[in-house]
Coordinates of C-alpha atoms in Angstrom, one line a residue:
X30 CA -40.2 0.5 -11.2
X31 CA -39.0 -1.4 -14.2
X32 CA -35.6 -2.7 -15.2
X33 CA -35.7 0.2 -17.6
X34 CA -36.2 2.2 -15.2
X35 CA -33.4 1.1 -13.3
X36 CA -30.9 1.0 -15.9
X37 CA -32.0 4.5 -17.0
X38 CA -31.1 5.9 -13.6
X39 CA -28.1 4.3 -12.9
X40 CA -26.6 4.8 -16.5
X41 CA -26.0 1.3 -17.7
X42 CA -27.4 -1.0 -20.1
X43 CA -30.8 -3.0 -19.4
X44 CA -29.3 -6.2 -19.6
X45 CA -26.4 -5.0 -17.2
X46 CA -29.2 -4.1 -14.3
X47 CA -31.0 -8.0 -15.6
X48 CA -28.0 -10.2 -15.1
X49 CA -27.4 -8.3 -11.3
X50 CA -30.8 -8.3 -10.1
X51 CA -31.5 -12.3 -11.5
X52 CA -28.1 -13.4 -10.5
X53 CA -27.4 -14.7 -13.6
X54 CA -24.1 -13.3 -13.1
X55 CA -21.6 -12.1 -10.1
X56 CA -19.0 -10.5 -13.0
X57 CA -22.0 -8.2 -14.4
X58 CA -20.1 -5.2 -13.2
X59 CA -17.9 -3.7 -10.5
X60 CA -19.5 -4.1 -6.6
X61 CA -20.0 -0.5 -6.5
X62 CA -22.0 -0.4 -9.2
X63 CA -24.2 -3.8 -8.4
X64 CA -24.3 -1.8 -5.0
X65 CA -25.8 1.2 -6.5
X66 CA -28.0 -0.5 -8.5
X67 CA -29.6 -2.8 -5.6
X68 CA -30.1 0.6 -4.1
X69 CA -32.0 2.3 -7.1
X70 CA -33.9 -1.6 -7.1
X71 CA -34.6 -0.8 -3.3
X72 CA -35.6 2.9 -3.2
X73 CA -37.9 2.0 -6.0
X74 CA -39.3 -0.6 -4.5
X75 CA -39.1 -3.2 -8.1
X76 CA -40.3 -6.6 -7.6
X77 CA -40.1 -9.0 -10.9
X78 CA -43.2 -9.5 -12.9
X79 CA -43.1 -12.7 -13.5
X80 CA -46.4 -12.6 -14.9
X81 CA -45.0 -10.8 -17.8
X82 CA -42.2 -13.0 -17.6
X83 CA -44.2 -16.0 -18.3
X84 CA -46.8 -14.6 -20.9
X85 CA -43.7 -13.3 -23.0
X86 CA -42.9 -17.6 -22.8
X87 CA -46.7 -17.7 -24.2
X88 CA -47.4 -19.6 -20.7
X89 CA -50.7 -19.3 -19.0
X90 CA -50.7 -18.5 -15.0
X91 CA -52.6 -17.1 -12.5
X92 CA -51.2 -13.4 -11.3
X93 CA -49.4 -14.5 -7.9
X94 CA -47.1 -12.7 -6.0
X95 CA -43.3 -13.0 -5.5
X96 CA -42.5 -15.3 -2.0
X97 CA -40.8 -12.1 -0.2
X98 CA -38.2 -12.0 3.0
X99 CA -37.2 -8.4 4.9
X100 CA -33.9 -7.6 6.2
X101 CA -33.5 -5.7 9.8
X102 CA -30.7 -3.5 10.2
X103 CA -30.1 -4.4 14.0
X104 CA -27.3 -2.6 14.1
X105 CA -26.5 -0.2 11.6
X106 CA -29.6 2.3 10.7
X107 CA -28.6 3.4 7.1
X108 CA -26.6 -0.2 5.8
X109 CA -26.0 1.7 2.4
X110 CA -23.3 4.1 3.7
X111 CA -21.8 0.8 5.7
X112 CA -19.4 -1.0 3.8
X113 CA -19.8 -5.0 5.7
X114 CA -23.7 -4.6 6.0
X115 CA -24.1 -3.2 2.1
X116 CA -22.3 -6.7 1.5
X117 CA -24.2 -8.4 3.3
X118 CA -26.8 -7.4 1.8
X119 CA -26.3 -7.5 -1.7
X120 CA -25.4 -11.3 -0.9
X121 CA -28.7 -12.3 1.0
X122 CA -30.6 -10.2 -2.2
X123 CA -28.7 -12.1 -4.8
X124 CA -29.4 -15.7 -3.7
X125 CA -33.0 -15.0 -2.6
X126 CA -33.6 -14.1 -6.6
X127 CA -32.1 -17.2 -7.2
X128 CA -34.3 -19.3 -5.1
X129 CA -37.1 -17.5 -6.5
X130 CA -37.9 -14.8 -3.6
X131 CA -37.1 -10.8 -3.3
X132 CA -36.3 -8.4 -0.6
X133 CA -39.2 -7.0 -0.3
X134 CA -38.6 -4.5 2.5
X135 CA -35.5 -3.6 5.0
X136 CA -35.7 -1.5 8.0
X137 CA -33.3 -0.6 11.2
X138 CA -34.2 -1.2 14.5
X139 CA -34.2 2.7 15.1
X140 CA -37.3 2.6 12.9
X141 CA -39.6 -0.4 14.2
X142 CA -41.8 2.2 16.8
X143 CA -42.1 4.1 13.1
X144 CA -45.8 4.5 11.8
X145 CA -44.9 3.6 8.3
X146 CA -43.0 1.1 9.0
X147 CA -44.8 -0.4 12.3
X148 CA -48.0 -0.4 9.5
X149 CA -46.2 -2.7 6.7
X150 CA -44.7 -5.0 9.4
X151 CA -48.5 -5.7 10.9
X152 CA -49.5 -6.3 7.5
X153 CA -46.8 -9.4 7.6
X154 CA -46.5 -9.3 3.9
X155 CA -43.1 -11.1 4.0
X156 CA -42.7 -14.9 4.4
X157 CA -39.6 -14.5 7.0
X158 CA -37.3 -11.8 8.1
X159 CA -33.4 -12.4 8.7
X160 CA -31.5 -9.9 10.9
X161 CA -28.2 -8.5 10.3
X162 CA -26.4 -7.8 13.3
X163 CA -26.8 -7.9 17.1
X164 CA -30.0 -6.9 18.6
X165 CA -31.2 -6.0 22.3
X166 CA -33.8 -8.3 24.3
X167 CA -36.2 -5.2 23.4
X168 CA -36.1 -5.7 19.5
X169 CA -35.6 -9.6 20.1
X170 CA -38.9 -9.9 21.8
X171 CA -40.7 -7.3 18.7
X172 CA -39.8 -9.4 16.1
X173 CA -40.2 -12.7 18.0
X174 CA -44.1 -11.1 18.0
X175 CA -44.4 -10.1 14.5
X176 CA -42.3 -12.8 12.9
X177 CA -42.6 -16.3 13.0
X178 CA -39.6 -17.5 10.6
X179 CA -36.7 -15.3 11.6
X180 CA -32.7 -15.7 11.0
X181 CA -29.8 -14.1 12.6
X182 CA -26.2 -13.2 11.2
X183 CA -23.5 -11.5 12.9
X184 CA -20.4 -11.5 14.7
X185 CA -22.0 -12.6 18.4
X186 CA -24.4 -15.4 19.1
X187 CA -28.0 -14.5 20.2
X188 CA -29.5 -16.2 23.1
X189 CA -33.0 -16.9 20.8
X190 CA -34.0 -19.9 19.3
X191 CA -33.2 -19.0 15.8
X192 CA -31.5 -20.1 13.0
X193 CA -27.8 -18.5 13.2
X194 CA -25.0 -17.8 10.6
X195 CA -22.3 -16.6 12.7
X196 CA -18.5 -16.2 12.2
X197 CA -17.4 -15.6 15.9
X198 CA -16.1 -12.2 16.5
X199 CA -14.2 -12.9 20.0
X200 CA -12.3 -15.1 18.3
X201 CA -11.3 -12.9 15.5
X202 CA -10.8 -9.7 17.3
X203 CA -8.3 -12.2 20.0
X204 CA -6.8 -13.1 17.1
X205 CA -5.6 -9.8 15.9
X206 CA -4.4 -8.7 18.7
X207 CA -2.8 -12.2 19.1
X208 CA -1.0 -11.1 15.8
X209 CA 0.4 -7.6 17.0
X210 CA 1.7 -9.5 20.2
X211 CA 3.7 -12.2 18.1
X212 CA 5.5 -8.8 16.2
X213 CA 6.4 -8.0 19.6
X214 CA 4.3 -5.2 20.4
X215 CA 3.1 -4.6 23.9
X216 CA 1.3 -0.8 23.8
X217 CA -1.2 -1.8 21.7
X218 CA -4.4 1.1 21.3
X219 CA -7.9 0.0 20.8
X220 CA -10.2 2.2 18.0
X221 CA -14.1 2.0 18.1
X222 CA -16.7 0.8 20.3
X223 CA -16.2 -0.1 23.9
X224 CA -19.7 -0.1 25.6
X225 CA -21.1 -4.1 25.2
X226 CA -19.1 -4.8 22.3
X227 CA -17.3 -7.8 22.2
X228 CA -14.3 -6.8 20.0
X229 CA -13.4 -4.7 22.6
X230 CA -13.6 -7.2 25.4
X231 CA -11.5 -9.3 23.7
X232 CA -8.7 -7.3 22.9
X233 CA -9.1 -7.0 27.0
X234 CA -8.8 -10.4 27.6
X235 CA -6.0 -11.3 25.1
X236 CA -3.9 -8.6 26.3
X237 CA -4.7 -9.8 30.2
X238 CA -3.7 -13.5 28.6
X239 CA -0.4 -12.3 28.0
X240 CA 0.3 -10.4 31.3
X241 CA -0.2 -7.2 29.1
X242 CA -1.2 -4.0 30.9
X243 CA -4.0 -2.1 30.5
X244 CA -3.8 1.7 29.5
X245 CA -6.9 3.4 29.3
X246 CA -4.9 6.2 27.6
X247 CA -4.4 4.2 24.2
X248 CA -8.4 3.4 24.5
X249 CA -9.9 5.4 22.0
X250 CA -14.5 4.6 22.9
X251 CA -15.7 6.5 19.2
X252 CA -18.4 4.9 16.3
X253 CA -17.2 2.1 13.7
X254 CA -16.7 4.7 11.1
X255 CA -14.0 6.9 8.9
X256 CA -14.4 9.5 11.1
X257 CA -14.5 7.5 14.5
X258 CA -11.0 6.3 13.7
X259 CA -9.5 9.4 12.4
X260 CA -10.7 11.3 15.5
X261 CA -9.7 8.3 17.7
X262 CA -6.3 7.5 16.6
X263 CA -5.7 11.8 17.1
X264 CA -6.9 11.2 20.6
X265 CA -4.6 8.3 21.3
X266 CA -1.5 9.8 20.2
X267 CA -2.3 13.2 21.7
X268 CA -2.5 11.7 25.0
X269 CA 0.3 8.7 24.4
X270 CA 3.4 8.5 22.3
X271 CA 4.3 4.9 23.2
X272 CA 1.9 3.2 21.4
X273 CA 3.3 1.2 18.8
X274 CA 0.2 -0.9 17.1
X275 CA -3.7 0.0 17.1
X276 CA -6.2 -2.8 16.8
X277 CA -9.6 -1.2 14.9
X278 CA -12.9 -2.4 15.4
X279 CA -13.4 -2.8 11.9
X280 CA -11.6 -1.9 8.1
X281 CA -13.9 1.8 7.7
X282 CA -12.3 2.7 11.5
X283 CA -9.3 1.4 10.5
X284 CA -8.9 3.6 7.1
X285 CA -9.7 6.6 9.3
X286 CA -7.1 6.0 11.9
X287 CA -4.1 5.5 8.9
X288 CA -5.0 8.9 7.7
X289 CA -4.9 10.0 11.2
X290 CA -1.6 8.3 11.9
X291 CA -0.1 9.5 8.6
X292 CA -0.9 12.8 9.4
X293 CA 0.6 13.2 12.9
X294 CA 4.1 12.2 11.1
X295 CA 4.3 8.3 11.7
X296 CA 5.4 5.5 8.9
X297 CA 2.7 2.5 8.9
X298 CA 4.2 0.3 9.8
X299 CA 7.7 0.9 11.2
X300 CA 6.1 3.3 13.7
X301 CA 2.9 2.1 14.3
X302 CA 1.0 -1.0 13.2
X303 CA -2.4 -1.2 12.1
X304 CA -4.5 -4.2 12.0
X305 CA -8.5 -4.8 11.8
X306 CA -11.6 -6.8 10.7
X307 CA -14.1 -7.8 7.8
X308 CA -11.9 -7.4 4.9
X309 CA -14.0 -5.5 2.5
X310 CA -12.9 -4.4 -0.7
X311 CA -11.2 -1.6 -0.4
X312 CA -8.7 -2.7 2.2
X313 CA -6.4 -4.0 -0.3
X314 CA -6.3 -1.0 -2.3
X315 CA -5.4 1.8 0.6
X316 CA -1.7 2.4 0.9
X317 CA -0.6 1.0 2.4
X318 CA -2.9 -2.2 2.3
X319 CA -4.4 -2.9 5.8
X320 CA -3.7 -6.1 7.3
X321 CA -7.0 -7.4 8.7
X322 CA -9.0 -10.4 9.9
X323 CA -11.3 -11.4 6.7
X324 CA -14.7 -12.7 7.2
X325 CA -16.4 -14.5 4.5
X326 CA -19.3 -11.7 4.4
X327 CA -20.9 -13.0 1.0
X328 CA -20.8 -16.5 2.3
X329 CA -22.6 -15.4 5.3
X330 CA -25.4 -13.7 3.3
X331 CA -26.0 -16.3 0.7
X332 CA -26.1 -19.4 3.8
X333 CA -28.4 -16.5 5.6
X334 CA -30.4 -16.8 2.4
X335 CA -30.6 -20.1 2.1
X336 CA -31.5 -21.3 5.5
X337 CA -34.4 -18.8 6.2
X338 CA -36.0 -20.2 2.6
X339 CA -35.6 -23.6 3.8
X340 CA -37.3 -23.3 7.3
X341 CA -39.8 -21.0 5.6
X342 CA -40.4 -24.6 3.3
X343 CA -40.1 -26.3 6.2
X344 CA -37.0 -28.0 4.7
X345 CA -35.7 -28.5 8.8
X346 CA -37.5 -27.3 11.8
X347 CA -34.9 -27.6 14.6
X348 CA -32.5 -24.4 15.0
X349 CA -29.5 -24.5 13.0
X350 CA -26.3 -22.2 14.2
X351 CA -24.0 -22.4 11.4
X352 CA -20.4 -21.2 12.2
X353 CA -18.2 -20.1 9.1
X354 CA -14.2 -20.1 9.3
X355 CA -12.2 -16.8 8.9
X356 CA -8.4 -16.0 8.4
X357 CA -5.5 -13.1 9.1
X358 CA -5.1 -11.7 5.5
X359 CA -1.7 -10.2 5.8
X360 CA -0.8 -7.1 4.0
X361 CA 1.3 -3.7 4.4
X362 CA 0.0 -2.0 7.5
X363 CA 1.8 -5.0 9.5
X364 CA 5.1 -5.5 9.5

């Protein structure tokens, strides 16, 4: 696939699709549509030619191949359709061009037992592999065999001896709920994941912190997704009309539940509060705009970038767990 190609398929002009994929330039166009075209680029499977590149500068070289790095979806198997990982994503692509390398392959953890893709991870084409969300012991121990320059980023720190970029999700989810108690709210629901997830722990320690009780009737245990809130949030108020403030696993749960909320006759937020995590994009343009915890998500895919290039150039050799700062962006959906 060419950058012709590219452009041709998503409907935009060469040296739109050359100034996303290089780098050159973060303005190029809207994120949905650098998102759709790293998608086309990754479908495709386009590397650069930078043979061609050099012989149109009249510079002799010997053909060599691109340095590559893969990305494993720990937790999410199709990262396209998921708003935080899609960012993520982009980000770790975008400085890798700059430092010279491409994405060359990314796979999900549902997929490693996979002929196809247990076939191109034997061949260990790729100079390192970073790993986008929290894994099991299983998949730790796979790529610990198949992989020897490996970084993680996420939310929870691994127990591995790997480079980390984390920004600690048990002290953002305590946070939030920390926020809904300082309103004065006391019946506050949980949204999303319950089953080893550490949002969900602790929004049950912060609420034990504060000599809350727990109600397993404003617990709503459904997937990090549009659907998972809308369904939750029905649940919660079918079974409890005293809740007066939901904490959601994440922005996407979040959007689900307002609609949800909205639709069972409640004003955001007089009624009920609404507050959640990552901060991506479209958070601030929901009515009302959702009050959530942001994390700096392209910050965490370009230092994910960069420190799995250095060790792979053996720039440090010890492991490295870089933490990154976060902060309660304060919108509509709070009082």
């Amino acid at each position: 696939m060419t950058l012709k190609d590219i452009a041709r398929e998503a409907g935009v002009s060469i040296s739109t699709v050359s100034r996303i994929i290089n780098g050159n330039s973060t303005k190029a166009a809207s994120k949905e549509l650098q998102d759709k075209i790293w998608k086309i680029a990754r479908a495709g499977g386009y590397a650069p030619n930078t043979s061609a590149q050099t012989l149109k500068q009249k510079v002799p070289v010997k053909k060599t191949t691109s340095p590559s790095i893969a990305c494993l979806y720990a937790r999410s198997q199709d990262a396209q359709n998921d708003a935080f990982f899609s960012a993520l994503t982009r980000s770790i692509e975008q400085e890798a061009r700059r430092e010279g390398y491409v994405v060359k392959y990314s796979f999900s953890a549902l997929d490693i037992h996979t002929p196809s893709v247990c076939e191109q991870i034997e061949k260990n084409e790729v100079d390192g592999v970073a790993i986008l969300g929290r894994c099991d012991v299983a998949t730790m121990k796979f790529m610990k065999e198949h992989f020897r320059k490996v970084i993680y980023t996420g939310l929870n720190p691994l127990d591995a001896s790997w480079d980390q970029v984390i920004c600690d999700g048990n002290a953002i989810a305590a946070d939030a709920v920390r926020h809904l108690i300082s309103l004065g709210h006391e019946k506050i629901g949980y949204i999303g994941e319950t089953c080893n997830e550490i949002r969900y722990q602790a929004y049950c320690n912060t609420l034990a912190d504060h000599h809350i009780a727990f109600d397993k009737n404003v617990i709503a245990n459904v997937p990090g997704s549009s659907e998972g809130g809308y369904q939750g949030a029905r649940q919660v108020l079918k079974r409890s009309s005293k809740v007066t403030a939901f904490f959601c696993m994440n922005d996407i749960t979040a959007i689900g539940a307002i609609r949800a909320i909205k639709e069972c006759g409640y004003h955001i937020p007089n009624d009920i509060a609404v507050i959640s995590m990552d901060d991506i994009d479209i958070a601030q343009y929901i009515s009302p705009m959702l009050t959530t915890m942001h994390i700096p998500i392209e910050e965490m895919g370009r230092m994910t970038a960069k420190l799995l290039i250095d060790r792979i150039n053996n720039g440090h050799t010890l492991p490295m767990k870089l933490s990154l700062p976060y902060y309660l962006a304060k919108r509509e959906s709070c009082p």
